[in-house]
Each structure stands twice: as structure tokens, then as C-alpha cells.
């Protein structure tokens, strides 16, 4: 566990006010220090120190000489402030001092604890984001011995509403059949010799540069159909082509999808080649993107270990 990293630093886990006050009272200030600094543990590491706030009677633990990381209040509250950025040193420090599991992930500090939005709610166990430069009040549950707070941020993710997603797919049934037929019609099957000596069969769809230009489809990589908010206008234009009764519009939408499914930044004179399976994957993803506000639901992550939201960038 993370708190094991600091056991040689000479201080015990202090889980409540009484333990912290007793520890602070036993420490002799560093001789000659004008501030009367009391090292929390090993005496030559005074950047980790402990003091009693005479005004409030709080026991305050400071890290790195300037951050009041933990404040023990007489009423039982334990206030934590991790400072301005997520860093491993602070997280390991909290692990040793409070036996709290904290880690850095995706530029955030994540803590395993129980989250209770208000007194009427049931506390929910999980891994939550600790906000920066913010005082967070924690309580150690007397029965479960788990940390409980309402000051962390729940981890959100997006999940697909299958019922709504199926309705969206049905509304494009005509174009879906068209796309499948075009892929079958234009798929070229070639055999290539792999470096292992095996023969590899490739099924690719090719669209030429002249084809793209005749349909006024940009060949520039940054202007292709993509899954960012900046691509909303292009996505909605392609969606309009897909629901049109005009075969020419269907053909143009097909070309847009082929260009979007290609990961090639530079379009060679021979045109763009895309594996047939990649086209279907891209098309399914495009339908979700074009209708993301309808088919994607924002929910609190129930995962014990927070994961990156696969659709989060679509809303930024």
C-alpha cells in the first residue's frame, strides 16, 4: 500500500484528534529554530512538521514547509488540502499519516473512500477525485474504519443507452444497407506475403483523390469527419446526406465515411485505402457521436478503479 513508503520517516499513523494532539505534545521543537518547528517524524526532515493552532486548538500537519496538508479539529473533523497539483509525494504522505489510499491518475488525485452527498444519503464506496486547493472534510467511521466525506468529486463516465441507440440505428436502416452494399461492391481482396512467411489476405476499399475532389470532400486530415466538437458541423452535414432520398447524397456520405475511417494524414495519389472492417466500426461510432446527446448518459462511475471516460472528449 502507498502508506508503506513513509514508514522509515519516523511517524505513526494519526487517525483522529486525540492521537494527533498526543503526538504533537510529545515532540520537542528543533533547538535554535526561531519558529519552534516540531518535526513530525525524523528530526532532520523538518519540512514535515506538526503544530498546535492556539487560536482554534487544531493540530496542523504541514508538508513541504508551506502546505497545511492535514488539520485535526477538536470536533473530530479532519480537513485535508492537497495543494495546487496532484503529486505522488503528497499522496504517499497521506497514506502513511491517515492510512488513506490515494493515487495519481490522468492528472488527478484519486482517493478510495465513502462518498456521502448529504446526511440523508447512504455513503457509497468508490474512488473519487480530490479537488485541488480545496479544504475537504473527512470523518473516520467508527464501525467500518473507512473514510467518509462529501467534499470529493464523483467520477463520471458515459454509457450507451442501448434502447435509444437501437432506435437511432433503425432510423438509418436504408443508408446502412446502402453502405454495406457499397463496401461489398468496392472491396478488393489481395494476398500479401507477411514477414513471417505466411500469406495474409487483405480486404480493402479504395477511394481516389479525384473522387474526393469531385464530391468537394477535403483531403486534409484535420478537415475529415472526426469525433470532436469542432467536427459537429461536418457530422451533421453527413447525417443529413444519410437520411436523404437522393442517391448522390448517399454516395457523398459514403465517401465522407471512407475518408474519416482512414487514419492516413497524407492522401497519396493512388487514393485512400481502408480495411472493410474498419468502415463498419467507424460508422457505428459515428452514429453514437452524431446522436451523443440522446444516446449517451452521464453516470457516476461504479468502478472501484476509475477509468478514462471513452466518450468524454466528445463533450469537451
Backbone as numpy.savetxt, mean C-alpha at the origin, in Angstrom:
# Nx Ny Nz CAx CAy CAz Cx Cy Cz
11.40 -11.34 17.18 10.56 -10.15 17.18 11.44 -8.91 17.18
10.86 -7.78 16.78 11.65 -6.57 16.61 12.27 -6.09 17.91
11.52 -6.23 19.05 12.04 -5.66 20.28 13.29 -6.37 20.78
13.58 -7.57 20.25 14.78 -8.29 20.65 16.06 -7.58 20.23
15.96 -6.68 19.26 17.13 -5.98 18.75 17.78 -5.09 19.83
16.98 -4.61 20.81 17.48 -3.60 21.74 17.76 -4.15 23.13
17.75 -5.44 23.34 17.87 -5.99 24.68 19.23 -5.70 25.29
20.24 -5.48 24.49 21.56 -5.19 25.03 21.73 -3.71 25.35
20.67 -2.92 25.21 20.79 -1.50 25.46 20.49 -1.15 26.91
20.19 -2.15 27.70 20.16 -1.94 29.14 18.87 -1.43 29.72
17.75 -1.54 29.04 16.49 -1.16 29.68 15.45 -2.25 29.46
14.54 -2.34 30.42 13.49 -3.34 30.37 12.27 -2.79 29.64
11.35 -3.69 29.33 10.07 -3.26 28.78 9.30 -2.54 29.88
8.78 -1.36 29.55 8.00 -0.56 30.50 6.59 -0.42 29.92
5.65 -1.18 30.46 4.34 -1.30 29.83 3.26 -0.44 30.46
3.56 0.22 31.58 2.55 1.08 32.18 3.23 2.21 32.96
2.42 3.10 33.52 2.96 4.27 34.22 3.77 3.87 35.44
3.27 2.92 36.21 3.98 2.54 37.44 5.36 1.98 37.13
5.45 1.14 36.12 6.77 0.59 35.76 7.71 1.69 35.29
7.20 2.61 34.49 8.03 3.70 33.97 8.48 4.63 35.08
7.56 4.96 36.01 7.90 5.86 37.12 8.95 5.22 38.04
8.81 3.93 38.30 9.77 3.24 39.17 11.15 3.19 38.50
11.17 2.94 37.20 12.44 2.89 36.46 13.11 4.25 36.47
12.33 5.30 36.23 12.89 6.66 36.17 13.46 7.08 37.52
12.79 6.68 38.61 13.23 7.11 39.94 14.54 6.43 40.36
14.85 5.30 39.74 16.05 4.55 40.11 17.30 4.98 39.35
17.12 5.82 38.33 18.25 6.19 37.47 18.92 7.45 38.00
20.23 7.41 38.08 21.02 8.57 38.49 21.37 9.40 37.27
21.16 10.71 37.32 21.51 11.56 36.17 23.01 11.48 35.85
23.34 11.74 34.60 24.74 11.74 34.18 25.47 12.88 34.89
26.57 12.57 35.53 27.32 13.57 36.28 27.88 14.63 35.34
27.65 15.86 35.70 28.16 16.97 34.91 27.26 17.40 33.77
26.18 16.68 33.53 25.26 17.06 32.46 24.36 18.19 32.96
24.39 19.32 32.25 23.65 20.50 32.73 22.14 20.29 32.70
21.67 19.36 31.90 20.23 19.11 31.82 19.78 18.00 32.76
20.73 17.40 33.46 20.37 16.32 34.36 19.81 15.12 33.62
20.39 14.81 32.46 19.88 13.72 31.62 20.00 12.37 32.31
18.90 11.63 32.24 18.87 10.27 32.78 18.80 9.29 31.61
19.88 8.55 31.35 19.84 7.56 30.25 18.79 6.49 30.53
18.10 6.11 29.52 17.08 5.08 29.69 17.70 3.73 30.00
18.83 3.46 29.32 19.48 2.17 29.51 20.96 2.35 29.73
21.75 1.88 28.76 23.21 2.00 28.84 23.59 3.47 28.98
24.45 3.79 29.89 24.69 5.19 30.26 25.42 5.99 29.19
26.14 5.33 28.30 26.81 6.10 27.24 25.90 6.31 26.03
24.64 5.94 26.15 23.68 6.16 25.07 22.59 7.12 25.58
23.03 8.35 25.86 22.09 9.29 26.47 21.10 9.88 25.48
21.23 9.53 24.18 20.21 9.99 23.23 18.89 9.28 23.47
18.93 8.17 24.24 17.71 7.52 24.70 17.62 7.80 26.19
16.73 8.70 26.59 16.68 9.09 27.98 15.25 9.15 28.50
15.15 9.26 29.82 13.84 9.26 30.48 13.82 10.39 31.51
12.67 11.01 31.67 12.54 12.10 32.63 11.10 12.17 33.16
10.92 12.90 34.24 9.59 13.14 34.78 9.21 14.57 34.54
8.07 14.77 33.90 7.55 16.12 33.66 6.90 16.59 34.95
7.53 17.57 35.63 7.05 18.01 36.94 5.70 18.70 36.87
5.35 19.25 35.72 4.07 19.93 35.59 2.91 18.95 35.47
3.10 17.90 34.71 2.01 16.95 34.45 2.20 15.63 35.18
3.38 15.41 35.72 3.75 14.15 36.37 3.90 13.00 35.35
3.89 13.34 34.05 4.10 12.32 33.02 5.55 11.82 33.07
5.72 10.56 32.72 7.07 10.02 32.51 7.31 10.02 31.01
8.36 10.69 30.57 8.60 10.91 29.15 9.88 10.20 28.72
9.79 9.43 27.68 10.95 8.75 27.10 11.28 9.42 25.79
12.51 9.87 25.68 12.95 10.60 24.49 13.94 9.75 23.70
13.83 9.83 22.39 14.74 9.10 21.50 15.43 10.08 20.58
16.74 9.86 20.35 17.54 10.69 19.43 17.64 12.13 19.89
17.44 12.38 21.18 17.72 13.69 21.73 16.67 14.75 21.48
15.68 14.48 20.62 14.72 15.56 20.31 13.28 15.07 20.15
13.09 13.76 20.09 11.74 13.23 19.87 11.21 12.59 21.15
10.15 13.19 21.71 9.46 12.56 22.84 8.62 11.43 22.28
9.23 10.26 22.24 8.61 9.13 21.55 7.45 8.54 22.33
7.63 8.44 23.66 6.61 7.80 24.49 6.39 8.65 25.74
5.12 8.85 26.05 4.75 9.61 27.25 3.76 8.77 28.06
4.15 8.44 29.30 3.29 7.67 30.20 2.52 8.66 31.08
1.21 8.62 31.02 0.38 9.52 31.82 -0.14 8.80 33.07
-0.32 9.53 34.18 -0.81 8.90 35.41 -2.16 8.22 35.25
-2.98 8.65 34.29 -4.31 8.05 34.12 -4.27 6.73 33.35
-3.06 6.29 32.96 -2.92 5.02 32.25 -2.72 5.16 30.75
-2.95 6.36 30.21 -2.72 6.57 28.78 -1.23 6.48 28.47
-0.92 5.88 27.33 0.45 5.89 26.83 0.42 6.55 25.46
1.08 7.69 25.35 1.04 8.49 24.13 2.33 8.24 23.34
2.16 7.88 22.07 3.30 7.58 21.21 3.32 8.57 20.05
4.50 9.08 19.74 4.69 9.94 18.59 5.96 9.48 17.88
5.83 8.97 16.64 6.99 8.39 15.96 7.78 9.43 15.17
7.37 10.69 15.22 8.12 11.73 14.53 7.68 11.93 13.09
8.59 12.49 12.31 8.23 12.93 10.96 8.39 11.93 9.85
8.97 10.77 10.13 9.11 9.77 9.07 9.22 8.38 9.68
8.82 7.39 8.89 8.88 6.01 9.35 10.32 5.52 9.28
10.84 5.01 10.40 12.21 4.51 10.37 12.35 3.30 11.28
13.24 2.41 10.90 13.40 1.14 11.59 13.88 1.34 13.03
14.74 2.34 13.26 15.26 2.56 14.61 14.15 2.84 15.61
13.22 3.71 15.24 12.09 4.03 16.12 11.24 2.80 16.36
11.02 2.03 15.30 10.14 0.87 15.41 10.74 -0.20 16.32
12.04 -0.42 16.21 12.69 -1.40 17.08 12.73 -0.90 18.53
12.86 0.41 18.68 12.84 1.01 20.01 11.49 0.77 20.69
10.41 0.98 19.95 9.07 0.73 20.51 8.87 -0.75 20.79
9.49 -1.58 19.98 9.39 -3.01 20.20 10.01 -3.42 21.52
11.18 -2.84 21.85 11.84 -3.19 23.10 11.14 -2.55 24.30
10.76 -1.30 24.17 10.19 -0.56 25.31 8.77 -1.01 25.64
7.95 -1.22 24.60 6.54 -1.51 24.81 6.13 -2.90 24.33
7.11 -3.67 23.85 6.83 -5.00 23.27 5.73 -4.87 22.19
5.88 -3.85 21.39 4.92 -3.52 20.34 5.52 -3.89 18.99
4.76 -4.60 18.16 5.26 -5.02 16.85 5.00 -3.92 15.83
6.08 -3.26 15.42 6.00 -2.16 14.45 6.98 -2.46 13.33
6.60 -2.17 12.09 7.50 -2.39 10.96 7.30 -1.31 9.92
8.27 -1.18 9.04 8.20 -0.23 7.94 7.81 -0.95 6.67
6.81 -0.42 5.99 6.37 -1.02 4.73 5.74 0.05 3.87
6.16 0.14 2.62 5.57 1.08 1.67 5.60 2.50 2.21
6.71 2.89 2.84 6.95 4.24 3.37 6.06 4.58 4.56
5.44 3.60 5.17 4.60 3.83 6.33 5.06 2.98 7.50
4.68 3.40 8.71 4.91 2.59 9.91 3.62 1.83 10.20
3.75 0.51 10.33 2.58 -0.35 10.57 2.72 -0.98 11.94
1.64 -0.97 12.71 1.65 -1.54 14.06 0.56 -2.60 14.17
0.90 -3.70 14.82 -0.10 -4.73 15.11 -0.75 -4.40 16.45
-2.06 -4.18 16.41 -2.78 -3.81 17.62 -4.27 -4.04 17.40
-5.07 -3.58 18.36 -6.52 -3.61 18.23 -6.99 -2.17 17.97
-7.83 -2.01 16.95 -8.34 -0.69 16.59 -9.79 -0.57 17.06
-10.07 0.51 17.77 -11.42 0.75 18.27 -11.82 2.17 17.89
-12.67 2.28 16.87 -13.04 3.60 16.35 -13.75 4.48 17.36
-14.62 3.89 18.19 -15.29 4.63 19.25 -15.62 3.65 20.37
-15.99 4.17 21.56 -16.21 3.28 22.71 -17.30 2.23 22.51
-18.22 2.47 21.58 -19.32 1.55 21.35 -18.95 0.41 20.41
-17.81 0.53 19.74 -17.40 -0.49 18.78 -16.58 -1.59 19.45
-16.58 -2.74 18.79 -15.71 -3.84 19.23 -14.33 -3.65 18.62
-13.30 -3.79 19.44 -11.93 -3.62 18.95 -11.61 -4.72 17.93
-10.98 -4.31 16.83 -10.66 -5.22 15.73 -9.15 -5.37 15.62
-8.67 -6.60 15.67 -7.24 -6.85 15.55 -6.80 -6.70 14.11
-5.61 -6.18 13.92 -5.09 -6.04 12.57 -3.76 -5.30 12.58
-3.32 -4.92 11.41 -2.09 -4.15 11.25 -2.48 -2.81 10.65
-2.14 -1.72 11.34 -2.65 -0.41 10.99 -1.51 0.59 10.80
-1.82 1.67 10.10 -0.82 2.71 9.81 -0.74 3.69 10.98
0.49 3.99 11.42 0.72 4.99 12.46 0.97 6.34 11.79
0.12 7.34 12.01 0.32 8.64 11.37 1.58 9.33 11.89
2.21 10.11 11.05 3.44 10.81 11.41 3.13 12.08 12.19
4.09 12.47 13.05 3.97 13.72 13.82 2.62 13.85 14.52
2.14 12.75 15.05 0.82 12.74 15.68 0.89 11.99 17.00
0.26 12.56 18.04 0.16 11.87 19.32 -0.92 10.81 19.23
-0.52 9.57 19.46 -1.45 8.43 19.43 -1.57 7.86 20.84
-2.80 7.74 21.33 -3.04 7.24 22.67 -3.32 5.74 22.62
-2.53 4.98 23.35 -2.68 3.53 23.41 -3.02 3.11 24.84
-3.74 1.98 24.95 -4.03 1.35 26.24 -3.66 -0.12 26.13
-3.10 -0.66 27.19 -2.79 -2.09 27.23 -3.96 -2.81 27.91
-4.68 -3.62 27.15 -5.83 -4.32 27.69 -5.39 -5.24 28.84
-6.08 -5.12 29.96 -5.67 -5.85 31.16 -5.84 -7.36 31.02
-6.77 -7.78 30.16 -7.03 -9.21 30.02 -6.22 -9.83 28.89
-6.30 -9.22 27.70 -5.62 -9.81 26.54 -4.15 -9.41 26.46
-3.77 -8.34 27.20 -2.39 -7.81 27.14 -2.03 -7.38 25.72
-3.02 -6.87 25.01 -2.80 -6.36 23.66 -3.03 -4.85 23.65
-2.32 -4.16 22.77 -2.47 -2.71 22.66 -3.75 -2.37 21.92
-4.47 -1.37 22.45 -5.74 -0.92 21.87 -5.65 0.59 21.66
-6.12 1.08 20.51 -6.09 2.51 20.22 -7.18 2.87 19.22
-7.48 4.15 19.15 -8.40 4.66 18.12 -7.71 5.69 17.24
-6.39 5.84 17.43 -5.67 6.92 16.75 -4.83 6.46 15.56
-4.88 5.19 15.21 -4.18 4.73 14.02 -5.14 4.79 12.83
-4.60 4.64 11.64 -5.42 4.68 10.42 -5.61 3.27 9.89
-6.85 2.82 9.74 -7.07 1.49 9.17 -6.49 1.39 7.77
-6.00 0.23 7.43 -5.46 0.00 6.09 -6.61 -0.33 5.14
-6.72 0.44 4.07 -7.80 0.24 3.11 -7.28 -0.45 1.86
-8.15 -1.19 1.25 -7.86 -1.80 -0.05 -9.13 -1.78 -0.87
-9.02 -2.10 -2.13 -10.19 -2.16 -3.02 -10.43 -3.60 -3.45
-11.66 -4.00 -3.43 -12.00 -5.34 -3.91 -13.09 -5.23 -4.97
-13.14 -6.21 -5.85 -14.09 -6.22 -6.95 -15.44 -6.74 -6.46
-16.48 -5.97 -6.74 -17.85 -6.44 -6.50 -18.23 -7.32 -7.68
-18.22 -8.63 -7.50 -18.40 -9.56 -8.61 -19.75 -9.40 -9.29
-20.78 -9.12 -8.52 -22.12 -8.97 -9.11 -22.16 -7.78 -10.07
-21.62 -6.65 -9.62 -21.60 -5.47 -10.48 -20.65 -5.65 -11.66
-19.54 -6.34 -11.41 -18.57 -6.59 -12.48 -19.19 -7.45 -13.58
-19.97 -8.45 -13.20 -20.62 -9.31 -14.19 -21.63 -8.53 -15.03
-22.34 -7.59 -14.39 -23.29 -6.76 -15.13 -22.57 -5.88 -16.16
-21.41 -5.36 -15.76 -20.62 -4.54 -16.69 -20.17 -5.38 -17.89
-19.70 -6.58 -17.63 -19.24 -7.46 -18.70 -20.37 -7.79 -19.68
-21.56 -8.02 -19.14 -22.70 -8.33 -19.99 -23.05 -7.17 -20.91
-22.86 -5.95 -20.43 -23.19 -4.78 -21.25 -22.24 -4.62 -22.44
-21.10 -5.32 -22.39 -20.13 -5.26 -23.50 -20.06 -6.60 -24.24
-21.08 -7.42 -24.11 -21.05 -8.77 -24.70 -20.81 -8.72 -26.20
-21.43 -7.76 -26.88 -21.29 -7.67 -28.34 -19.84 -7.37 -28.73
-19.23 -6.39 -28.05 -17.85 -6.06 -28.37 -16.90 -7.17 -27.95
-17.19 -7.84 -26.84 -16.33 -8.94 -26.38 -16.24 -10.04 -27.44
-17.40 -10.37 -28.05 -17.39 -11.36 -29.14 -16.58 -10.87 -30.33
-16.73 -9.59 -30.63 -15.96 -9.00 -31.73 -14.47 -9.09 -31.45
-14.06 -8.76 -30.24 -12.64 -8.78 -29.89 -12.08 -10.20 -29.98
-12.82 -11.17 -29.47 -12.35 -12.56 -29.54 -12.18 -13.01 -30.99
-13.14 -12.67 -31.82 -13.06 -13.06 -33.23 -11.89 -12.40 -33.93
-11.64 -11.12 -33.62 -10.52 -10.41 -34.24 -9.19 -11.02 -33.79
-9.11 -11.37 -32.53 -7.86 -11.97 -32.02 -7.62 -13.31 -32.71
-8.67 -14.12 -32.85 -8.52 -15.41 -33.54 -8.12 -15.21 -34.99
-8.75 -14.23 -35.64 -8.48 -13.98 -37.06 -7.06 -13.50 -37.30
-6.54 -12.68 -36.38 -5.25 -12.03 -36.62 -4.09 -12.68 -35.86
-4.35 -13.75 -35.15 -3.27 -14.43 -34.43 -2.38 -15.20 -35.41
-1.09 -14.96 -35.28 -0.10 -15.66 -36.08 0.66 -16.64 -35.17
0.74 -17.88 -35.59 1.41 -18.91 -34.80 2.79 -19.16 -35.38
3.79 -18.97 -34.55 5.17 -19.19 -35.01 5.89 -20.11 -34.03
6.89 -20.79 -34.53 7.71 -21.66 -33.68 9.13 -21.09 -33.63
9.64 -20.99 -32.40 10.99 -20.46 -32.20 11.80 -21.43 -31.36
13.09 -21.40 -31.60 14.00 -22.27 -30.86 14.44 -21.57 -29.58
14.11 -22.17 -28.45 14.50 -21.61 -27.17 15.96 -21.94 -26.91
16.60 -21.16 -26.03 18.03 -21.39 -25.76 18.27 -22.74 -25.10
17.22 -23.31 -24.50 17.36 -24.63 -23.88 17.35 -25.75 -24.93
17.00 -25.38 -26.17 16.90 -26.37 -27.22 15.47 -26.78 -27.51
14.54 -26.36 -26.65 13.12 -26.68 -26.87 12.53 -25.77 -27.94
11.49 -26.27 -28.56 10.76 -25.47 -29.54 9.58 -24.78 -28.84
9.53 -23.47 -28.96 8.50 -22.68 -28.30 7.51 -22.19 -29.34
6.22 -22.40 -29.06 5.16 -21.94 -29.95 4.64 -20.61 -29.43
4.66 -19.59 -30.28 4.18 -18.27 -29.90 2.94 -17.91 -30.72
1.96 -17.32 -30.03 0.73 -16.88 -30.67 0.63 -15.38 -30.46
0.85 -14.62 -31.51 0.89 -13.16 -31.40 -0.06 -12.50 -32.40
-0.50 -11.32 -32.00 -1.32 -10.47 -32.87 -0.48 -9.25 -33.22
-0.43 -8.93 -34.49 0.37 -7.81 -34.97 -0.52 -6.72 -35.51
-0.16 -5.47 -35.18 -0.85 -4.31 -35.77 0.23 -3.36 -36.27
0.10 -2.93 -37.51 1.16 -2.14 -38.14 1.10 -0.67 -37.74
2.19 0.02 -37.97 2.26 1.46 -37.70 1.28 2.20 -38.60
1.20 1.79 -39.86 0.27 2.44 -40.79 -1.17 2.29 -40.32
-1.49 1.12 -39.76 -2.85 0.90 -39.24 -3.15 1.88 -38.11
-2.21 2.01 -37.20 -2.42 2.91 -36.08 -2.58 4.36 -36.55
-1.75 4.76 -37.50 -1.82 6.13 -37.99 -3.12 6.39 -38.75
-3.58 5.41 -39.51 -4.82 5.59 -40.26 -6.03 5.75 -39.34
-5.91 5.24 -38.12 -7.00 5.34 -37.14 -6.78 6.49 -36.15
-5.72 7.29 -36.39 -5.37 8.43 -35.52 -5.09 7.98 -34.08
-4.45 6.83 -33.95 -4.08 6.32 -32.62 -2.61 6.64 -32.38
-2.28 7.41 -31.33 -0.89 7.78 -31.08 -0.02 6.54 -30.85
1.16 6.57 -31.42 2.11 5.47 -31.20 3.00 5.75 -29.99
2.93 6.98 -29.47 3.72 7.33 -28.30 3.29 6.49 -27.09
4.27 5.97 -26.35 3.97 5.08 -25.22 3.15 5.78 -24.15
3.48 7.05 -23.87 2.79 7.78 -22.80 1.34 8.12 -23.15
1.00 8.04 -24.45 -0.36 8.38 -24.87 -1.22 7.14 -25.14
-0.68 6.00 -24.83 -1.45 4.78 -25.07 -2.56 4.65 -24.01
-3.44 3.71 -24.21 -4.48 3.40 -23.23 -3.80 2.83 -21.99
-3.97 3.50 -20.85 -3.30 3.05 -19.64 -4.21 3.28 -18.43
-3.77 2.74 -17.28 -4.63 2.73 -16.10 -4.17 3.74 -15.05
-4.31 5.00 -15.40 -4.07 6.10 -14.48 -5.18 7.13 -14.70
-5.38 7.98 -13.71 -6.44 8.99 -13.84 -6.19 9.91 -15.04
-4.90 10.10 -15.37 -4.58 10.93 -16.53 -5.06 10.30 -17.83
-5.37 9.00 -17.80 -5.84 8.32 -19.00 -7.35 8.18 -19.06
-8.08 8.90 -18.18 -9.53 8.79 -18.13 -10.20 9.17 -19.45
-9.74 10.26 -20.07 -10.37 10.72 -21.31 -10.25 9.67 -22.41
-9.04 9.11 -22.55 -8.84 8.08 -23.57 -9.68 6.84 -23.26
-9.72 6.47 -21.99 -10.49 5.29 -21.59 -11.98 5.46 -21.90
-12.51 6.62 -21.60 -13.94 6.85 -21.86 -14.22 6.92 -23.35
-13.26 7.46 -24.12 -13.43 7.50 -25.58 -13.46 6.09 -26.15
-12.58 5.22 -25.67 -12.54 3.84 -26.14 -13.81 3.10 -25.71
-14.28 3.39 -24.50 -15.51 2.76 -24.02 -16.69 3.13 -24.93
-16.73 4.38 -25.36 -17.79 4.82 -26.28 -17.71 4.07 -27.61
-16.49 3.84 -28.09 -16.31 3.07 -29.32 -16.82 1.63 -29.14
-16.61 1.06 -27.98 -16.97 -0.32 -27.73 -18.48 -0.54 -27.72
-19.23 0.45 -27.24 -20.68 0.30 -27.17 -21.39 0.81 -28.42
-20.61 1.32 -29.38 -21.18 1.82 -30.62 -21.65 0.65 -31.51
-22.59 0.94 -32.40 -23.06 -0.06 -33.38 -22.25 0.00 -34.67
-21.34 0.95 -34.75 -20.53 1.15 -35.95 -19.33 0.20 -35.94
-19.21 -0.71 -36.91 -18.07 -1.64 -36.96 -16.72 -0.92 -37.00
-16.69 0.25 -37.63 -15.43 1.00 -37.70 -14.98 1.43 -36.30
-15.95 1.78 -35.45 -15.62 2.16 -34.08 -15.11 0.95 -33.29
-15.69 -0.21 -33.56 -15.21 -1.43 -32.92 -13.77 -1.73 -33.33
-13.49 -1.53 -34.60 -12.15 -1.78 -35.12 -11.14 -0.84 -34.46
-11.55 0.41 -34.30 -10.66 1.39 -33.68 -10.42 1.05 -32.21
-11.47 0.60 -31.51 -11.32 0.20 -30.11 -10.39 -1.00 -30.01
-10.51 -1.92 -30.95 -9.62 -3.09 -30.99 -8.16 -2.65 -31.10
-7.89 -1.69 -31.99 -6.52 -1.20 -32.17 -6.00 -0.53 -30.91
-6.86 0.24 -30.24 -6.47 0.88 -28.98 -6.07 -0.17 -27.93
-6.84 -1.24 -27.85 -6.58 -2.28 -26.86 -5.26 -3.00 -27.17
-5.00 -3.26 -28.45 -3.74 -3.89 -28.83 -2.56 -3.00 -28.46
-2.69 -1.69 -28.75 -1.61 -0.76 -28.40 -1.42 -0.70 -26.89
-2.52 -0.67 -26.14 -2.42 -0.60 -24.69 -1.84 -1.85 -24.08
-2.15 -3.02 -24.67 -1.66 -4.29 -24.14 -0.18 -4.49 -24.38
0.38 -3.70 -25.28 1.81 -3.82 -25.58 2.62 -3.08 -24.54
3.66 -3.70 -24.03 4.55 -3.05 -23.07 5.72 -2.35 -23.76
5.68 -2.33 -25.07 6.78 -1.74 -25.86 6.66 -0.22 -25.89
7.72 0.46 -25.47 7.70 1.92 -25.53 7.91 2.42 -26.96
8.84 1.79 -27.64 9.15 2.17 -29.01 8.37 1.26 -29.97
7.70 1.88 -30.94 6.96 1.12 -31.93 7.87 0.90 -33.15
8.32 -0.32 -33.39 9.22 -0.59 -34.52 8.47 -0.46 -35.85
9.19 -0.29 -36.93 8.54 -0.17 -38.25 7.68 -1.38 -38.61
8.01 -2.53 -38.04 7.24 -3.74 -38.34 5.90 -3.77 -37.61
5.69 -2.83 -36.69 4.44 -2.77 -35.96 4.55 -3.35 -34.56
3.42 -3.45 -33.89 3.36 -3.93 -32.51 2.90 -5.37 -32.50
3.58 -6.19 -31.73 3.19 -7.59 -31.57 2.85 -7.85 -30.10
1.69 -8.47 -29.88 1.21 -8.75 -28.53 0.76 -10.21 -28.47
1.14 -10.91 -27.39 0.67 -12.28 -27.21 -0.85 -12.29 -27.06
-1.49 -13.31 -27.61 -2.95 -13.34 -27.61 -3.54 -13.36 -26.20
-2.90 -14.07 -25.27 -3.44 -14.13 -23.91 -3.36 -12.79 -23.20
-2.33 -11.98 -23.56 -2.15 -10.67 -22.92 -3.28 -9.72 -23.29
-3.85 -9.92 -24.47 -4.95 -9.04 -24.91 -6.17 -9.24 -24.02
-6.51 -10.49 -23.76 -7.65 -10.78 -22.89 -7.45 -10.25 -21.49
-6.25 -10.41 -20.94 -5.95 -9.91 -19.61 -6.08 -8.39 -19.55
-5.56 -7.72 -20.59 -5.62 -6.26 -20.62 -7.07 -5.79 -20.75
-7.84 -6.46 -21.58 -9.25 -6.08 -21.79 -10.05 -6.21 -20.50
-9.88 -7.29 -19.77 -10.59 -7.47 -18.50 -10.21 -6.39 -17.49
-8.94 -6.06 -17.47 -8.47 -5.02 -16.56 -9.01 -3.65 -16.98
-9.11 -3.44 -18.28 -9.62 -2.16 -18.78 -11.08 -1.96 -18.37
-11.88 -3.02 -18.42 -13.29 -2.90 -18.02 -13.40 -2.49 -16.55
-12.53 -3.06 -15.71 -12.53 -2.68 -14.30 -12.13 -1.22 -14.14
-11.12 -0.79 -14.88 -10.65 0.59 -14.78 -11.71 1.57 -15.24
-12.32 1.30 -16.37 -13.31 2.22 -16.93 -14.53 2.36 -16.03
-14.81 1.33 -15.24 -15.98 1.34 -14.35 -15.57 1.20 -12.89
-14.36 1.67 -12.54 -13.82 1.46 -11.21 -14.68 2.06 -10.11
-15.34 3.18 -10.38 -16.16 3.80 -9.35 -17.43 3.00 -9.07
-17.78 2.11 -9.97 -18.98 1.30 -9.81 -18.68 -0.11 -9.28
-17.58 -0.70 -9.74 -17.34 -2.11 -9.44 -16.28 -2.35 -8.37
-15.52 -1.33 -8.00 -14.49 -1.49 -6.97 -14.96 -0.85 -5.67
-14.93 -1.62 -4.60 -15.38 -1.14 -3.30 -14.19 -0.96 -2.36
-14.17 0.17 -1.68 -13.10 0.44 -0.72 -13.48 -0.18 0.62
-12.63 -1.08 1.10 -12.92 -1.79 2.34 -11.68 -1.77 3.24
-11.92 -1.93 4.53 -10.81 -2.06 5.47 -10.15 -3.41 5.27
-8.84 -3.40 5.13 -8.12 -4.64 4.91 -8.21 -5.52 6.15
-8.58 -6.77 5.94 -8.66 -7.71 7.05 -7.41 -8.57 7.16
-6.46 -8.30 6.27 -5.23 -9.09 6.27 -4.40 -8.80 7.50
-3.82 -9.83 8.08 -2.97 -9.64 9.25 -1.68 -8.92 8.87
-1.31 -9.07 7.62 -0.11 -8.39 7.12 -0.52 -7.53 5.94
-0.41 -6.21 6.11 -0.95 -5.30 5.11 -0.27 -5.49 3.76
-1.05 -5.44 2.72 -0.54 -5.61 1.37 -0.86 -4.37 0.55
-0.10 -4.18 -0.49 -0.33 -3.04 -1.37 -1.68 -3.19 -2.07
-2.44 -2.10 -2.11 -3.74 -2.10 -2.77 -3.52 -2.22 -4.28
-3.97 -3.31 -4.94 -3.68 -3.49 -6.37 -4.37 -2.45 -7.25
-5.43 -1.80 -6.74 -6.16 -0.83 -7.55 -6.02 0.59 -7.00
-5.22 0.77 -5.97 -5.14 2.08 -5.33 -4.68 3.19 -6.26
-3.73 2.88 -7.15 -3.19 3.91 -8.05 -4.24 4.41 -9.04
-5.29 3.66 -9.26 -6.34 4.08 -10.20 -7.13 5.26 -9.67
-7.06 5.49 -8.37 -7.86 6.56 -7.75 -7.01 7.76 -7.35
-5.71 7.71 -7.61 -4.82 8.80 -7.20 -4.65 9.83 -8.31
